[in-house]
Short mmCIF file of C-alpha atoms in Angstrom, two decimals:
data_model
loop_
_atom_site.label_atom_id
_atom_site.label_comp_id
_atom_site.label_asym_id
_atom_site.label_seq_id
_atom_site.Cartn_x
_atom_site.Cartn_y
_atom_site.Cartn_z
CA UNK A 1 30.58 31.55 50.75
CA UNK A 2 31.82 34.65 52.50
CA UNK A 3 35.40 33.35 52.24
CA UNK A 4 34.97 32.72 48.50
CA UNK A 5 33.54 36.19 48.04
CA UNK A 6 36.42 37.73 50.02
CA UNK A 7 38.84 35.80 47.80
CA UNK A 8 37.39 37.55 44.75
CA UNK A 9 35.34 34.68 43.30
CA UNK A 10 32.79 36.02 40.83
CA UNK A 11 29.78 33.79 41.40
CA UNK A 12 28.11 35.09 38.26
CA UNK A 13 30.88 33.53 36.16
CA UNK A 14 30.19 29.99 37.42
CA UNK A 15 28.33 27.92 34.82
CA UNK A 16 28.08 24.55 36.61
CA UNK A 17 28.34 23.14 40.13
CA UNK A 18 29.02 19.64 41.44
CA UNK A 19 31.05 18.39 44.37
CA UNK A 20 32.11 15.61 46.70
CA UNK A 21 31.26 14.65 50.27
CA UNK A 22 32.07 11.96 52.83
CA UNK A 23 30.57 8.66 51.79
CA UNK A 24 27.92 6.70 53.73
CA UNK A 25 26.61 9.57 55.89
CA UNK A 26 22.85 10.18 55.68
CA UNK A 27 20.41 13.07 56.16
CA UNK A 28 16.74 12.67 57.09
CA UNK A 29 14.32 15.24 55.66
CA UNK A 30 10.72 15.51 56.86
CA UNK A 31 7.68 16.32 54.74
CA UNK A 32 8.13 20.05 55.30
CA UNK A 33 11.52 20.04 53.54
CA UNK A 34 10.40 20.48 49.92
CA UNK A 35 8.09 23.47 50.57
CA UNK A 36 10.75 25.10 52.76
CA UNK A 37 13.44 24.68 50.08
CA UNK A 38 11.17 26.18 47.44
CA UNK A 39 10.38 29.37 49.39
CA UNK A 40 13.76 30.24 50.90
CA UNK A 41 14.16 33.93 51.77
CA UNK A 42 17.37 35.35 50.25
CA UNK A 43 17.68 37.88 53.08
CA UNK A 44 18.13 35.04 55.60
CA UNK A 45 20.81 32.32 55.91
CA UNK A 46 19.93 28.73 55.01
CA UNK A 47 20.37 27.25 58.49
CA UNK A 48 17.80 29.36 60.29
CA UNK A 49 15.21 28.57 57.62
CA UNK A 50 15.77 24.81 57.51
CA UNK A 51 16.95 23.70 60.97
CA UNK A 52 15.19 21.96 62.62
CA UNK A 53 11.94 22.32 60.68
CA UNK A 54 13.11 20.51 57.52
CA UNK A 55 14.49 17.41 59.27
CA UNK A 56 13.02 14.47 61.16
CA UNK A 57 16.25 14.27 63.18
CA UNK A 58 19.33 16.46 63.43
CA UNK A 59 21.47 13.64 64.82
CA UNK A 60 22.61 11.82 61.71
CA UNK A 61 25.09 8.92 61.36
CA UNK A 62 28.33 9.25 59.41
CA UNK A 63 30.89 6.71 58.16
CA UNK A 64 32.53 6.37 61.59
CA UNK A 65 29.36 4.94 63.18
CA UNK A 66 29.88 1.20 63.68
CA UNK A 67 26.90 0.61 65.98
CA UNK A 68 24.92 -1.52 63.52
CA UNK A 69 26.49 -4.98 63.80
CA UNK A 70 23.13 -6.50 64.76
CA UNK A 71 21.45 -4.91 61.73
CA UNK A 72 24.19 -6.21 59.41
CA UNK A 73 23.74 -9.72 60.75
CA UNK A 74 20.00 -9.56 60.11
CA UNK A 75 20.48 -8.19 56.59
CA UNK A 76 22.86 -11.01 55.67
CA UNK A 77 20.63 -13.65 57.24
CA UNK A 78 17.53 -12.38 55.42
CA UNK A 79 19.32 -12.14 52.06
CA UNK A 80 21.08 -15.50 52.30
CA UNK A 81 24.54 -14.66 53.61
CA UNK A 82 27.41 -12.22 53.24
CA UNK A 83 28.38 -13.45 49.78
CA UNK A 84 24.82 -12.96 48.51
CA UNK A 85 24.75 -9.38 49.78
CA UNK A 86 28.17 -8.71 48.27
CA UNK A 87 27.14 -10.15 44.90
CA UNK A 88 24.00 -8.02 44.90
CA UNK A 89 25.29 -4.67 46.20
CA UNK A 90 29.06 -4.83 45.67
CA UNK A 91 29.84 -5.19 49.40
CA UNK A 92 28.84 -7.43 52.25
CA UNK A 93 26.65 -5.73 54.88
CA UNK A 94 28.89 -3.16 56.56
CA UNK A 95 28.17 -1.31 59.80
CA UNK A 96 29.23 2.03 58.38
CA UNK A 97 27.19 1.74 55.20
CA UNK A 98 23.95 3.67 54.92
CA UNK A 99 21.62 0.69 54.53
CA UNK A 100 22.43 -0.65 57.99
CA UNK A 101 22.13 2.85 59.47
CA UNK A 102 18.66 3.25 57.96
CA UNK A 103 17.71 -0.21 59.18
CA UNK A 104 18.73 0.73 62.73
CA UNK A 105 16.50 3.80 62.55
CA UNK A 106 13.65 1.63 61.23
CA UNK A 107 14.06 -0.96 64.00
CA UNK A 108 14.86 1.18 67.03
CA UNK A 109 13.59 4.70 66.31
CA UNK A 110 10.43 4.07 64.30
CA UNK A 111 8.90 7.43 65.16
CA UNK A 112 11.81 9.26 63.50
CA UNK A 113 11.76 6.87 60.55
CA UNK A 114 8.03 7.30 59.96
CA UNK A 115 8.41 11.10 60.16
CA UNK A 116 11.10 11.00 57.47
CA UNK A 117 9.85 12.01 54.04
CA UNK A 118 13.13 11.64 52.18
CA UNK A 119 16.61 10.23 52.87
CA UNK A 120 19.67 11.85 51.30
CA UNK A 121 23.33 11.01 51.37
CA UNK A 122 25.57 13.92 52.37
CA UNK A 123 26.42 14.37 48.69
CA UNK A 124 22.79 14.58 47.52
CA UNK A 125 21.95 16.76 50.54
CA UNK A 126 24.47 19.34 49.33
CA UNK A 127 23.13 19.14 45.79
CA UNK A 128 19.62 19.65 47.20
CA UNK A 129 20.70 22.88 48.87
CA UNK A 130 21.98 24.24 45.55
CA UNK A 131 18.88 23.12 43.66
CA UNK A 132 16.53 24.33 46.40
CA UNK A 133 14.78 21.00 45.83
CA UNK A 134 15.41 17.39 46.90
CA UNK A 135 18.11 15.95 44.60
CA UNK A 136 18.41 12.30 43.57
CA UNK A 137 21.34 10.23 44.83
CA UNK A 138 24.33 9.81 42.51
CA UNK A 139 25.07 6.26 41.35
CA UNK A 140 28.63 5.83 42.63
CA UNK A 141 27.77 7.16 46.08
CA UNK A 142 24.62 4.99 46.06
CA UNK A 143 26.80 1.91 45.62
CA UNK A 144 28.27 2.61 49.08
CA UNK A 145 24.88 2.14 50.74
CA UNK A 146 24.30 -1.66 50.46
CA UNK A 147 20.96 -0.75 48.87
CA UNK A 148 21.64 -0.61 45.12
CA UNK A 149 22.00 -3.50 42.68
CA UNK A 150 25.59 -3.03 41.50
CA UNK A 151 24.86 -4.40 38.02
CA UNK A 152 21.55 -2.69 37.20
CA UNK A 153 22.25 0.57 39.09
CA UNK A 154 18.72 0.43 40.49
CA UNK A 155 17.51 0.18 44.07
CA UNK A 156 17.25 -3.46 45.15
CA UNK A 157 13.67 -4.30 46.12
CA UNK A 158 14.75 -7.23 48.28
CA UNK A 159 17.21 -5.36 50.45
CA UNK A 160 15.03 -2.23 50.69
CA UNK A 161 12.24 -4.36 52.10
CA UNK A 162 14.58 -5.68 54.80
CA UNK A 163 16.09 -2.30 55.71
CA UNK A 164 12.99 -0.12 55.73
CA UNK A 165 9.87 -2.02 54.85
CA UNK A 166 7.49 -0.94 52.07
CA UNK A 167 8.06 2.80 52.56
CA UNK A 168 11.85 2.95 52.06
CA UNK A 169 11.68 2.98 48.27
CA UNK A 170 9.68 6.23 48.27
CA UNK A 171 11.96 7.81 50.88
CA UNK A 172 15.02 7.26 48.64
CA UNK A 173 13.43 9.01 45.65
CA UNK A 174 14.23 8.24 41.99
CA UNK A 175 16.69 5.61 40.80
CA UNK A 176 20.34 6.72 41.24
CA UNK A 177 21.63 9.12 38.57
CA UNK A 178 24.97 9.17 36.78
CA UNK A 179 27.54 11.86 37.45
CA UNK A 180 27.63 14.57 34.82
CA UNK A 181 23.83 14.59 34.51
CA UNK A 182 22.17 18.01 34.47
CA UNK A 183 19.62 17.88 37.31
CA UNK A 184 18.42 21.45 36.91
CA UNK A 185 19.56 25.00 37.49
CA UNK A 186 20.61 26.72 40.69
CA UNK A 187 17.89 27.76 43.13
CA UNK A 188 16.58 31.31 43.31
CA UNK A 189 17.98 31.83 46.84
CA UNK A 190 21.53 31.55 45.44
CA UNK A 191 20.77 33.90 42.56
CA UNK A 192 19.27 36.59 44.78
CA UNK A 193 21.67 36.29 47.72
CA UNK A 194 25.00 35.58 46.02
CA UNK A 195 24.62 36.67 42.42
CA UNK A 196 24.75 33.36 40.56
CA UNK A 197 23.30 33.36 37.08
CA UNK A 198 19.91 31.59 36.90
CA UNK A 199 21.33 29.41 34.09
CA UNK A 200 24.06 27.86 36.31
CA UNK A 201 23.50 24.10 36.14
CA UNK A 202 23.66 21.66 39.06
CA UNK A 203 25.12 18.19 38.51
CA UNK A 204 25.01 15.31 41.02
CA UNK A 205 27.52 15.43 43.86
CA UNK A 206 29.37 12.15 44.55
CA UNK A 207 31.33 10.58 47.40
CA UNK A 208 34.88 11.51 48.31
CA UNK A 209 36.41 8.23 47.11
CA UNK A 210 34.74 8.19 43.65
CA UNK A 211 35.59 11.87 43.29
CA UNK A 212 39.26 11.11 43.99
CA UNK A 213 39.19 8.53 41.20
CA UNK A 214 37.61 11.10 38.85
CA UNK A 215 40.35 13.58 39.66
CA UNK A 216 43.50 11.49 39.85
CA UNK A 217 43.14 8.46 37.66
CA UNK A 218 41.96 6.88 34.44
CA UNK A 219 41.05 3.28 33.60
CA UNK A 220 43.68 0.84 34.83
CA UNK A 221 45.16 3.15 37.46
CA UNK A 222 45.57 2.11 41.10
CA UNK A 223 45.32 4.79 43.80
CA UNK A 224 46.80 3.90 47.18
CA UNK A 225 46.13 6.41 49.96
CA UNK A 226 48.61 5.86 52.79
CA UNK A 227 46.98 7.90 55.52
CA UNK A 228 45.89 7.03 59.06
CA UNK A 229 43.80 4.38 57.37
CA UNK A 230 44.85 2.80 54.07
CA UNK A 231 42.50 2.99 51.09
CA UNK A 232 43.03 1.35 47.70
CA UNK A 233 40.98 2.41 44.66
CA UNK A 234 41.19 0.73 41.25
CA UNK A 235 39.50 2.18 38.18
CA UNK A 236 38.34 -0.93 36.30
CA UNK A 237 37.50 -0.44 32.59
CA UNK A 238 34.65 -2.27 30.84
CA UNK A 239 35.22 -5.99 30.21
CA UNK A 240 33.16 -8.98 29.15
CA UNK A 241 32.78 -10.09 32.78
CA UNK A 242 31.87 -8.13 35.90
CA UNK A 243 34.64 -7.75 38.50
CA UNK A 244 34.47 -10.31 41.28
CA UNK A 245 32.74 -9.41 44.51
CA UNK A 246 34.35 -10.53 47.76
CA UNK A 247 33.45 -10.11 51.42
CA UNK A 248 36.57 -8.04 52.16
CA UNK A 249 36.41 -5.59 49.25
CA UNK A 250 33.93 -3.10 47.84
CA UNK A 251 32.78 -2.72 44.26
CA UNK A 252 31.42 0.72 43.40
CA UNK A 253 29.78 2.00 40.25
CA UNK A 254 31.88 4.38 38.20
CA UNK A 255 30.41 7.91 38.48
CA UNK A 256 30.14 8.51 34.72
CA UNK A 257 30.70 5.24 32.82
CA UNK A 258 27.84 2.75 33.00
CA UNK A 259 30.07 -0.24 32.21
CA UNK A 260 33.04 0.59 34.43
CA UNK A 261 33.60 0.00 38.12
CA UNK A 262 35.75 1.11 41.05
CA UNK A 263 37.18 -1.53 43.36
CA UNK A 264 37.94 -0.35 46.87
CA UNK A 265 39.77 -1.77 49.86
CA UNK A 266 39.76 0.10 53.16
CA UNK A 267 41.99 -0.79 56.12
CA UNK A 268 41.61 0.83 59.53
CA UNK A 269 45.18 0.07 60.70
CA UNK A 270 47.21 1.93 58.08
CA UNK A 271 49.72 4.51 59.27
CA UNK A 272 48.54 3.71 62.79
CA UNK A 273 50.09 0.23 62.58
CA UNK A 274 53.25 1.47 60.86
CA UNK A 275 53.72 4.10 63.58
CA UNK A 276 53.07 1.44 66.21
CA UNK A 277 55.96 -0.65 64.83
CA UNK A 278 58.16 2.43 64.51
CA UNK A 279 57.56 3.37 68.15
CA UNK A 280 57.97 -0.14 69.60
CA UNK A 281 60.75 -1.51 67.39
CA UNK A 282 62.52 1.43 65.70
CA UNK A 283 63.32 3.91 68.49
CA UNK A 284 60.33 6.08 67.44
CA UNK A 285 62.40 7.24 64.46
CA UNK A 286 61.52 6.83 60.77
CA UNK A 287 65.16 6.91 59.73
CA UNK A 288 65.88 3.94 62.05
CA UNK A 289 62.76 2.20 60.69
CA UNK A 290 63.91 2.68 57.09
CA UNK A 291 67.45 1.45 57.82
CA UNK A 292 66.09 -1.71 59.43
CA UNK A 293 63.90 -2.37 56.39
CA UNK A 294 66.91 -1.98 54.11
CA UNK A 295 69.05 -4.22 56.35
CA UNK A 296 66.71 -7.20 55.89
CA UNK A 297 66.21 -9.14 52.64
CA UNK A 298 63.13 -9.31 50.44
CA UNK A 299 60.87 -11.87 52.07
CA UNK A 300 62.26 -11.04 55.53
CA UNK A 301 64.08 -14.39 55.95
CA UNK A 302 60.68 -16.07 56.15
CA UNK A 303 59.37 -13.89 59.00
CA UNK A 304 55.87 -12.44 58.61
CA UNK A 305 54.09 -10.15 61.07
CA UNK A 306 50.53 -8.85 61.43
CA UNK A 307 49.90 -5.75 63.53
CA UNK A 308 46.40 -4.58 64.43
CA UNK A 309 46.33 -1.93 67.20
CA UNK A 310 42.60 -1.45 66.48
CA UNK A 311 39.93 -3.89 65.35
CA UNK A 312 40.55 -4.25 61.62
CA UNK A 313 38.08 -4.13 58.73
CA UNK A 314 40.20 -6.31 56.38
CA UNK A 315 40.22 -8.99 57.62
CA UNK A 316 37.23 -8.15 59.78
CA UNK A 317 37.38 -7.96 63.59
CA UNK A 318 40.99 -9.01 64.08
CA UNK A 319 43.11 -7.29 66.71
CA UNK A 320 46.58 -7.78 68.20
CA UNK A 321 50.05 -8.82 66.97
CA UNK A 322 50.73 -12.17 65.27
CA UNK A 323 54.07 -13.57 64.12
CA UNK A 324 55.01 -16.38 61.74
CA UNK A 325 58.17 -18.02 60.43
CA UNK A 326 57.85 -19.93 57.15
CA UNK A 327 54.11 -20.09 57.72
CA UNK A 328 54.25 -21.41 61.30
CA UNK A 329 52.88 -19.36 64.22
CA UNK A 330 55.60 -18.25 66.65
CA UNK A 331 55.41 -16.15 69.85
CA UNK A 332 57.76 -13.42 68.58
CA UNK A 333 60.65 -12.69 66.23
CA UNK A 334 64.11 -13.79 67.34
CA UNK A 335 65.45 -10.39 66.30
CA UNK A 336 63.42 -7.12 66.45
CA UNK A 337 65.09 -5.94 63.23
CA UNK A 338 62.48 -7.94 61.28
CA UNK A 339 59.48 -5.91 62.48
CA UNK A 340 59.73 -2.87 60.16
CA UNK A 341 59.93 -4.95 56.99
CA UNK A 342 57.24 -7.27 58.35
CA UNK A 343 54.62 -4.53 58.75
CA UNK A 344 55.22 -3.16 55.25
CA UNK A 345 55.26 -6.56 53.56
CA UNK A 346 52.14 -7.82 55.31
CA UNK A 347 50.14 -4.65 54.57
CA UNK A 348 51.11 -4.57 50.91
CA UNK A 349 50.78 -8.35 50.39
CA UNK A 350 47.24 -8.08 51.76
CA UNK A 351 46.49 -5.58 49.01
CA UNK A 352 48.27 -7.65 46.36
CA UNK A 353 46.38 -10.81 47.26
CA UNK A 354 43.03 -9.03 47.03
CA UNK A 355 43.75 -7.31 43.73
CA UNK A 356 44.30 -10.77 42.26
CA UNK A 357 40.89 -11.86 43.62
CA UNK A 358 38.96 -8.82 42.36
CA UNK A 359 40.02 -8.22 38.78
CA UNK A 360 38.12 -9.96 35.96
CA UNK A 361 40.15 -12.63 34.18
CA UNK A 362 39.96 -10.72 30.90
CA UNK A 363 40.74 -7.30 32.39
CA UNK A 364 43.46 -5.16 30.89
CA UNK A 365 46.75 -5.02 32.83
CA UNK A 366 46.94 -2.37 35.51
CA UNK A 367 48.92 0.66 34.34
CA UNK A 368 50.43 2.51 37.28
CA UNK A 369 50.30 3.01 41.03
CA UNK A 370 49.44 6.49 42.32
CA UNK A 371 50.42 7.13 45.95
CA UNK A 372 48.83 9.76 48.16
CA UNK A 373 48.75 10.39 51.91
CA UNK A 374 51.45 11.08 54.48
CA UNK A 375 53.44 7.85 54.05
CA UNK A 376 53.75 8.41 50.29
CA UNK A 377 56.72 10.67 51.07
CA UNK A 378 58.72 7.72 52.47
CA UNK A 379 61.10 6.46 49.77
CA UNK A 380 61.42 2.99 51.31
CA UNK A 381 57.65 2.55 51.34
CA UNK A 382 57.42 3.84 47.76
CA UNK A 383 59.89 1.24 46.51
CA UNK A 384 58.31 -1.65 48.38
CA UNK A 385 54.88 -0.68 47.05
CA UNK A 386 56.30 -0.71 43.52
CA UNK A 387 57.91 -4.13 44.07
CA UNK A 388 54.95 -5.87 45.72
CA UNK A 389 52.26 -4.43 43.45
CA UNK A 390 54.61 -4.69 40.45
CA UNK A 391 53.72 -1.26 39.05
CA UNK A 392 55.53 1.95 38.17
CA UNK A 393 54.81 4.19 41.13
CA UNK A 394 53.96 7.90 41.14
CA UNK A 395 53.09 10.49 43.76
CA UNK A 396 50.51 13.23 43.32
CA UNK A 397 51.63 16.83 43.39
CA UNK A 398 48.13 17.96 44.39
CA UNK A 399 46.52 17.13 47.73
CA UNK A 400 43.00 18.16 46.67
CA UNK A 401 41.89 15.09 44.70
CA UNK A 402 38.33 14.89 45.99
CA UNK A 403 37.66 18.60 45.51
CA UNK A 404 39.06 18.66 41.99
CA UNK A 405 37.00 15.58 41.12
CA UNK A 406 33.83 17.44 42.04
CA UNK A 407 34.84 20.34 39.81
CA UNK A 408 35.56 17.94 36.94
CA UNK A 409 32.08 16.42 37.28
CA UNK A 410 30.58 19.92 37.03
CA UNK A 411 32.69 20.61 33.95
CA UNK A 412 31.68 17.27 32.45
CA UNK A 413 27.96 18.09 32.83
CA UNK A 414 28.46 21.53 31.24
CA UNK A 415 30.66 20.07 28.45
CA UNK A 416 27.99 17.53 27.53
CA UNK A 417 25.32 20.23 27.57
CA UNK A 418 27.43 22.20 25.10
CA UNK A 419 27.54 19.22 22.73
CA UNK A 420 30.69 17.47 23.95
CA UNK A 421 30.87 13.85 22.84
CA UNK A 422 32.52 10.92 24.58
CA UNK A 423 33.25 10.11 28.18
CA UNK A 424 35.07 11.82 31.01
CA UNK A 425 38.46 10.57 29.80
CA UNK A 426 37.90 12.42 26.49
CA UNK A 427 37.23 15.63 28.40
CA UNK A 428 40.30 15.18 30.61
CA UNK A 429 42.60 14.70 27.61
CA UNK A 430 42.26 18.38 26.82
CA UNK A 431 43.04 19.52 30.35
CA UNK A 432 46.28 20.14 32.19
CA UNK A 433 48.40 17.09 33.10
CA UNK A 434 47.30 15.23 36.22
CA UNK A 435 50.49 16.26 38.04
CA UNK A 436 52.14 12.97 38.99
CA UNK A 437 55.84 12.33 39.45
CA UNK A 438 57.48 8.93 38.88
CA UNK A 439 59.21 7.94 42.14
CA UNK A 440 59.85 4.18 41.91
CA UNK A 441 59.97 1.33 39.41
CA UNK A 442 59.54 -2.32 40.39
CA UNK A 443 62.62 -4.53 40.60
CA UNK A 444 61.87 -7.69 38.60
CA UNK A 445 63.67 -10.07 40.98
CA UNK A 446 62.01 -8.68 44.11
CA UNK A 447 58.61 -8.58 42.38
CA UNK A 448 58.90 -12.29 41.56
CA UNK A 449 59.72 -13.15 45.18
CA UNK A 450 56.65 -11.24 46.35
CA UNK A 451 54.47 -12.87 43.70
CA UNK A 452 55.49 -16.26 45.11
CA UNK A 453 54.75 -15.03 48.67
CA UNK A 454 51.03 -14.36 48.13
CA UNK A 455 50.01 -17.95 48.91
CA UNK A 456 52.02 -18.00 52.14
CA UNK A 457 50.56 -14.64 53.13
CA UNK A 458 47.01 -15.95 52.65
CA UNK A 459 47.76 -19.01 54.77
CA UNK A 460 49.06 -16.86 57.64
CA UNK A 461 46.18 -14.40 57.40
CA UNK A 462 43.70 -17.27 57.56
CA UNK A 463 45.34 -18.42 60.79
CA UNK A 464 45.06 -14.90 62.24
CA UNK A 465 41.35 -14.84 61.41
CA UNK A 466 40.88 -18.21 63.11
CA UNK A 467 42.64 -16.95 66.24
CA UNK A 468 40.26 -13.95 66.35
CA UNK A 469 37.08 -15.90 65.66
CA UNK A 470 35.44 -15.10 68.99
CA UNK A 471 36.46 -11.47 69.18
CA UNK A 472 34.27 -8.51 68.23
CA UNK A 473 34.40 -4.74 68.36
CA UNK A 474 32.68 -2.95 71.21
CA UNK A 475 29.96 -0.74 69.77
CA UNK A 476 28.07 2.35 70.83
CA UNK A 477 24.32 1.98 70.41
CA UNK A 478 23.53 5.70 70.45
CA UNK A 479 21.70 6.96 67.37
#
């Protein structure tokens, strides 16, 4: 806040606030939280008035915590399997998701769980600070918890009972709320300390991935973030059938459209695997890597490679390097020149094969591919992404997608309050262009070759999963 003030921001001119936060992380309030939030002293900072008195624990799990494998196994067993959990919540039981984290607290730290009066996500925690009252959880962020019915947008009684017994429903508060809803006006502490107008409205905060979709895309767009990890987000418009749920993908609720969805794939070995191949097979030089890709044909003469320096999420718990020629497992490639193309083709074919599995049969064609992240600057990767996903490919000029998405959700809430009609896309039509530049168009001949390669890719991936069947990630059991 001091930095914003020093930058000349006039807090009294702000009419609405929303935002975005890391998904899956959770905050545990105790019963003293609500009274403390209501009587905050504007002469004192927030932290000294709330910490530790307002919380049952100050050691809270975030998305990187994968210590809940045992809890996930129990959840899936109690609910009838991974497919049942995925069909109900949009995802199979995942270690990093909030439901399993809450379940671990319930099983292993019951004293802390029983002392918890309310559980927030990081996003609703931030909204609570601005409201000076406990805020409900936003629907899109709630769909990353393994606790919400993805079709009804209500908490699932069956899975809540497993993860926290009869008291969890009350700890979560009201049913999840849609983005763009006016939850109330800003708390008095903010008015007195920083000069906000008492009429400034607070809208639900969402997760970083849904917020990126709000900012960068519209229905039918595909966002591919090529960072250390690789994340794919697809904005799926309403259709007569719900998108398919799988055990390697996530289906999230759209933040503002009740009948739309966001499909998400998240890979741990993204740039990490590409850099691994660069360093071991391309003289640690991207220009050498790119030249080797261009020196080998589409389809890589039948060579396919899988590279997992770390335990992977998709497919789950695979690690190591695996090589194939025309679908048959081989110990290595006869020529190292095939490795750079192999890593790119296998990563992008994995995405292509899963897009086919997710989209409803009657869905509208996908419109364009939007690349973000460090590897989006690589022209060779841009072109291969266009060819394999068979979409015109753009790069974003802005690197602040999640932040801008939060601001758009605040604007959307204010716009509706002023009488605006229609959805978020109607609001965005009147705003500045989304700032994307066309960088690659798919080559029809190469796209057809890749389309025909999906079946072979799936066969090889299945073999990799079989070879890793008895492996599992080492986990840290600290809270």
